[in-house]
Amino acid sequence: MKKLMSVGIILASVLFTTAQAADEKVIRLASDFTYPPFNYKDASGTPKGFDIEIADALCAEAKLKCEWVSQNWDGLIPALLSRKADAIMASMRITEDRKKRVLFTDKYYQTPARFVTGKDSGITIDTAGLDGKTIGVQLGTIHDRYVTDIYGDVAKIRRYTGQDEVYLDLVSGRLDAVFGNSDQLVLAFLEKERGKDFALAGEPVTDKAYIGEGTALALRLQDKKLADKFNQAIKTIRENGTYDKIAAGYFSFDIYGE
């Protein structure tokens, strides 16, 4: 009898340990780390930025053990679908096309997209103004799709794996215009010394068919339980002031949007 009790205790212990290990599964968050001030790495290789701090707050609130994995932007969704990552946290916008492949959480911010040109370029943002011009965008983004669809017949589209590469070629004169998220263009380029000769051009682009319904985490379609945990955490940090405290360290405007 004692032997049976001992076996039962051992079995129960094993089952508890296994369940505990399952609860402590590491959630791998993927980002490309090329998009300051949202996601990038400092000199020591440590992930930094608004996306990173929001993700850390969400994981803490949801009591999830999370770690970061690095992936080029155009490889983020393939990495998620092949289970090399469990969620994408890389300022990815919610679009109808992406909804067919991934499950989005509720948004955690929303901003329009804009063009940037030289202050004295005289370029207008229309078919005539961009005829023969070279536009820089980050490869595989909604911005890539927008300029390709709208201006691809008249302008040359140059695509880059990282946003900083776009800025480098704009400053060096290899690009006439760039297109991207308005907030990132301002914070990472126009407000820096390297962007002093450039300015926003044209009207904000808000077409949901391209720009989407906000920026969110992306998960596999079947991972609804994990998405629900993140959604509840987003709601909680919005209500308890954590979100606003993090945002205030990066922005002087309401990044969350309407």
Coordinates of C-alpha atoms in Angstrom, one line a residue:
M1 CA 0.0 0.0 0.0
K2 CA 2.8 2.4 0.9
K3 CA 4.5 1.5 -2.3
L4 CA 1.3 2.4 -4.3
M5 CA 1.0 5.7 -2.4
S6 CA 4.6 6.5 -3.2
V7 CA 4.1 5.8 -6.9
G8 CA 0.9 8.0 -6.7
I9 CA 2.8 10.8 -5.1
I10 CA 5.6 10.6 -7.7
L11 CA 3.1 10.5 -10.5
A12 CA 1.2 13.5 -9.2
S13 CA 4.5 15.4 -8.8
V14 CA 5.4 14.6 -12.4
L15 CA 2.0 15.7 -13.7
F16 CA 2.2 18.9 -11.6
T17 CA 5.7 19.7 -12.9
T18 CA 4.6 19.0 -16.5
A19 CA 1.6 21.3 -16.2
Q20 CA 3.7 24.0 -14.5
A21 CA 6.3 23.7 -17.4
A22 CA 3.4 24.1 -19.9
D23 CA 2.2 27.2 -18.1
E24 CA 5.7 28.6 -18.3
K25 CA 6.1 28.1 -22.0
V26 CA 8.2 30.9 -23.5
I27 CA 6.4 33.1 -25.9
R28 CA 8.8 34.1 -28.7
L29 CA 8.1 37.6 -30.0
A30 CA 9.5 38.4 -33.4
S31 CA 10.7 41.8 -34.6
D32 CA 13.0 43.1 -37.3
F33 CA 14.6 45.7 -34.9
T34 CA 15.2 48.2 -37.8
Y35 CA 12.5 50.7 -36.9
P36 CA 13.4 53.3 -34.2
P37 CA 11.9 54.6 -32.0
F38 CA 9.5 51.6 -32.1
N39 CA 11.9 48.6 -32.3
Y40 CA 15.7 48.6 -32.6
K41 CA 18.8 47.3 -30.8
D42 CA 21.2 49.4 -28.8
A43 CA 25.0 49.2 -29.1
S44 CA 25.0 46.1 -26.8
G45 CA 22.4 44.3 -28.9
T46 CA 19.6 44.8 -26.4
P47 CA 16.0 45.4 -27.9
K48 CA 14.8 48.9 -27.3
G49 CA 11.8 51.1 -28.3
F50 CA 8.1 51.7 -27.8
D51 CA 7.1 48.3 -29.2
I52 CA 9.5 46.6 -26.9
E53 CA 8.3 48.4 -23.8
I54 CA 4.7 47.8 -24.6
A55 CA 5.4 44.1 -25.2
D56 CA 7.2 43.8 -21.9
A57 CA 4.2 45.4 -20.2
L58 CA 1.8 43.1 -21.9
C59 CA 3.7 40.0 -21.1
A60 CA 4.0 41.1 -17.4
E61 CA 0.3 41.9 -17.2
A62 CA -0.7 38.6 -18.9
K63 CA 1.9 36.7 -16.8
L64 CA 3.6 35.3 -19.9
K65 CA 7.3 34.5 -20.1
C66 CA 8.4 36.2 -23.3
E67 CA 11.7 36.5 -25.3
W68 CA 12.7 38.3 -28.5
V69 CA 13.8 36.7 -31.8
S70 CA 15.1 38.7 -34.7
Q71 CA 13.8 38.3 -38.2
N72 CA 13.9 40.4 -41.4
W73 CA 10.6 42.2 -42.0
D74 CA 9.6 40.2 -45.1
G75 CA 10.3 37.0 -43.2
L76 CA 8.2 37.8 -40.1
I77 CA 5.0 36.1 -41.1
P78 CA 6.7 33.1 -42.6
A79 CA 8.6 32.7 -39.3
L80 CA 5.4 32.9 -37.4
L81 CA 3.6 30.4 -39.6
S82 CA 6.6 28.0 -39.4
R83 CA 6.6 28.2 -35.6
K84 CA 9.9 29.9 -35.3
A85 CA 8.0 32.6 -33.4
D86 CA 4.7 32.7 -31.5
A87 CA 3.8 36.4 -32.1
I88 CA 5.0 39.3 -34.2
M89 CA 5.5 42.6 -32.4
A90 CA 7.0 44.9 -35.0
S91 CA 4.6 47.8 -35.7
M92 CA 2.7 45.6 -38.1
R93 CA -0.6 47.1 -39.4
I94 CA -3.9 45.3 -39.5
T95 CA -4.9 44.8 -43.1
E96 CA -7.5 42.6 -44.9
D97 CA -4.8 40.8 -46.8
R98 CA -2.8 39.9 -43.7
K99 CA -6.0 38.8 -41.9
K100 CA -6.1 35.9 -44.3
R101 CA -2.8 34.6 -42.9
V102 CA -2.6 35.8 -39.3
L103 CA -4.7 36.6 -36.3
F104 CA -4.4 40.2 -35.1
T105 CA -4.9 41.4 -31.5
D106 CA -6.6 44.7 -30.8
K107 CA -4.6 47.6 -32.0
Y108 CA -2.0 49.2 -29.7
Y109 CA -1.5 52.3 -31.9
Q110 CA -2.7 53.9 -35.1
T111 CA -1.2 56.6 -37.3
P112 CA -1.4 57.7 -41.0
A113 CA 1.3 57.3 -43.6
R114 CA 3.1 60.2 -45.3
F115 CA 5.6 61.1 -48.0
V116 CA 8.9 62.9 -47.3
T117 CA 10.8 65.0 -49.9
G118 CA 13.5 67.6 -49.9
K119 CA 12.2 71.0 -48.6
D120 CA 13.2 72.7 -51.9
S121 CA 12.5 69.8 -54.3
G122 CA 9.2 71.2 -55.6
I123 CA 7.8 67.7 -55.8
T124 CA 4.1 67.3 -55.6
I125 CA 2.6 64.1 -54.4
D126 CA 0.5 63.1 -57.4
T127 CA 1.0 61.2 -60.6
A128 CA 2.4 64.2 -62.4
G129 CA 4.7 65.2 -59.6
L130 CA 6.2 61.7 -59.0
D131 CA 6.5 60.9 -62.7
G132 CA 10.1 59.7 -63.3
K133 CA 11.0 60.1 -59.6
T134 CA 12.5 57.4 -57.3
I135 CA 10.5 56.5 -54.2
G136 CA 12.1 54.6 -51.3
V137 CA 10.1 52.2 -49.1
Q138 CA 10.8 49.3 -46.8
L139 CA 10.4 45.9 -48.6
G140 CA 7.2 44.0 -48.0
T141 CA 5.4 46.7 -46.1
I142 CA 2.0 48.3 -46.7
H143 CA 3.9 51.3 -47.9
D144 CA 5.6 49.2 -50.5
R145 CA 2.2 47.9 -51.7
Y146 CA 0.7 51.4 -51.7
V147 CA 3.3 53.2 -53.8
T148 CA 3.6 50.2 -56.1
D149 CA -0.2 50.2 -56.8
I150 CA -0.6 54.0 -56.9
Y151 CA 2.6 55.2 -58.5
G152 CA 4.4 52.1 -59.8
D153 CA 3.5 53.0 -63.4
V154 CA 5.1 56.4 -63.3
A155 CA 7.8 56.2 -60.6
K156 CA 10.7 53.9 -59.9
I157 CA 10.2 52.1 -56.5
R158 CA 13.3 51.2 -54.6
R159 CA 12.9 48.7 -51.8
Y160 CA 15.0 48.2 -48.7
T161 CA 15.2 45.6 -45.9
G162 CA 15.5 48.3 -43.2
Q163 CA 14.1 51.8 -42.7
D164 CA 17.5 53.4 -41.9
E165 CA 18.7 52.3 -45.4
V166 CA 15.8 54.3 -46.9
Y167 CA 16.9 57.5 -45.0
L168 CA 20.6 57.0 -46.0
D169 CA 19.7 56.9 -49.7
L170 CA 17.3 59.9 -49.4
V171 CA 20.1 62.0 -47.8
S172 CA 22.6 60.9 -50.3
G173 CA 20.4 61.9 -53.2
R174 CA 19.6 58.4 -54.5
L175 CA 15.9 58.9 -53.7
D176 CA 13.5 61.7 -54.5
A177 CA 10.9 60.7 -51.9
V178 CA 10.2 58.2 -49.2
F179 CA 6.9 56.8 -47.9
G180 CA 6.3 55.4 -44.5
N181 CA 4.5 55.8 -41.1
S182 CA 4.2 59.5 -40.3
D183 CA 5.3 59.1 -36.7
Q184 CA 8.4 57.2 -37.6
L185 CA 9.4 59.6 -40.3
V186 CA 9.2 62.5 -38.0
L187 CA 10.7 61.0 -34.9
A188 CA 13.5 58.9 -36.5
F189 CA 14.4 61.2 -39.4
L190 CA 12.9 64.7 -39.6
E191 CA 13.6 65.7 -36.0
K192 CA 17.2 64.5 -36.4
E193 CA 20.1 66.4 -37.8
R194 CA 20.2 64.3 -40.9
G195 CA 16.6 65.2 -41.7
K196 CA 17.0 69.0 -41.5
D197 CA 16.7 69.5 -45.3
F198 CA 13.5 67.4 -45.7
A199 CA 9.8 67.7 -44.8
L200 CA 6.5 65.9 -45.0
A201 CA 4.9 66.3 -48.4
G202 CA 1.3 65.7 -49.5
E203 CA -1.7 64.8 -47.4
P204 CA -1.8 62.0 -44.8
V205 CA -2.7 58.7 -46.3
T206 CA -5.4 56.9 -44.3
D207 CA -7.0 54.6 -46.9
K208 CA -7.8 51.5 -44.8
A209 CA -7.4 49.2 -47.8
Y210 CA -3.7 50.0 -47.6
I211 CA -3.0 51.6 -44.2
G212 CA -5.1 49.2 -42.3
E213 CA -7.0 49.5 -39.0
G214 CA -4.2 50.2 -36.6
T215 CA -1.0 48.4 -35.5
A216 CA -1.2 45.2 -33.5
L217 CA 0.5 41.9 -32.6
A218 CA 0.1 39.1 -35.1
L219 CA -0.4 35.5 -34.1
R220 CA -1.2 32.2 -35.9
L221 CA -4.9 32.0 -36.8
Q222 CA -5.5 29.1 -34.3
D223 CA -3.9 30.9 -31.3
K224 CA -7.1 32.7 -30.2
K225 CA -6.5 32.0 -26.5
L226 CA -3.1 33.7 -26.6
A227 CA -4.6 36.6 -28.6
D228 CA -7.3 36.9 -25.9
K229 CA -4.6 37.2 -23.2
F230 CA -2.8 40.0 -25.1
N231 CA -6.2 41.8 -25.8
Q232 CA -7.0 41.8 -22.1
A233 CA -3.5 43.0 -21.3
I234 CA -3.8 45.8 -23.8
K235 CA -7.1 46.9 -22.3
T236 CA -5.6 46.8 -18.8
I237 CA -2.5 48.8 -19.5
R238 CA -4.7 51.4 -21.3
E239 CA -6.9 51.7 -18.2
N240 CA -4.2 51.6 -15.5
G241 CA -2.0 54.3 -17.0
T242 CA 0.9 52.0 -18.0
Y243 CA 0.4 52.6 -21.7
D244 CA 0.3 56.4 -21.3
K245 CA 3.4 56.4 -19.2
I246 CA 5.3 54.4 -21.8
A247 CA 4.0 56.5 -24.7
A248 CA 5.0 59.8 -22.9
G249 CA 8.6 58.6 -23.1
Y250 CA 8.5 58.6 -26.9
F251 CA 5.7 60.9 -28.2
S252 CA 4.4 64.4 -27.7
F253 CA 1.1 63.4 -29.3
D254 CA -1.6 60.7 -28.9
I255 CA 0.0 57.6 -30.6
Y256 CA -3.0 55.4 -29.8
G257 CA -5.3 57.3 -32.2
E258 CA -9.1 57.2 -32.5

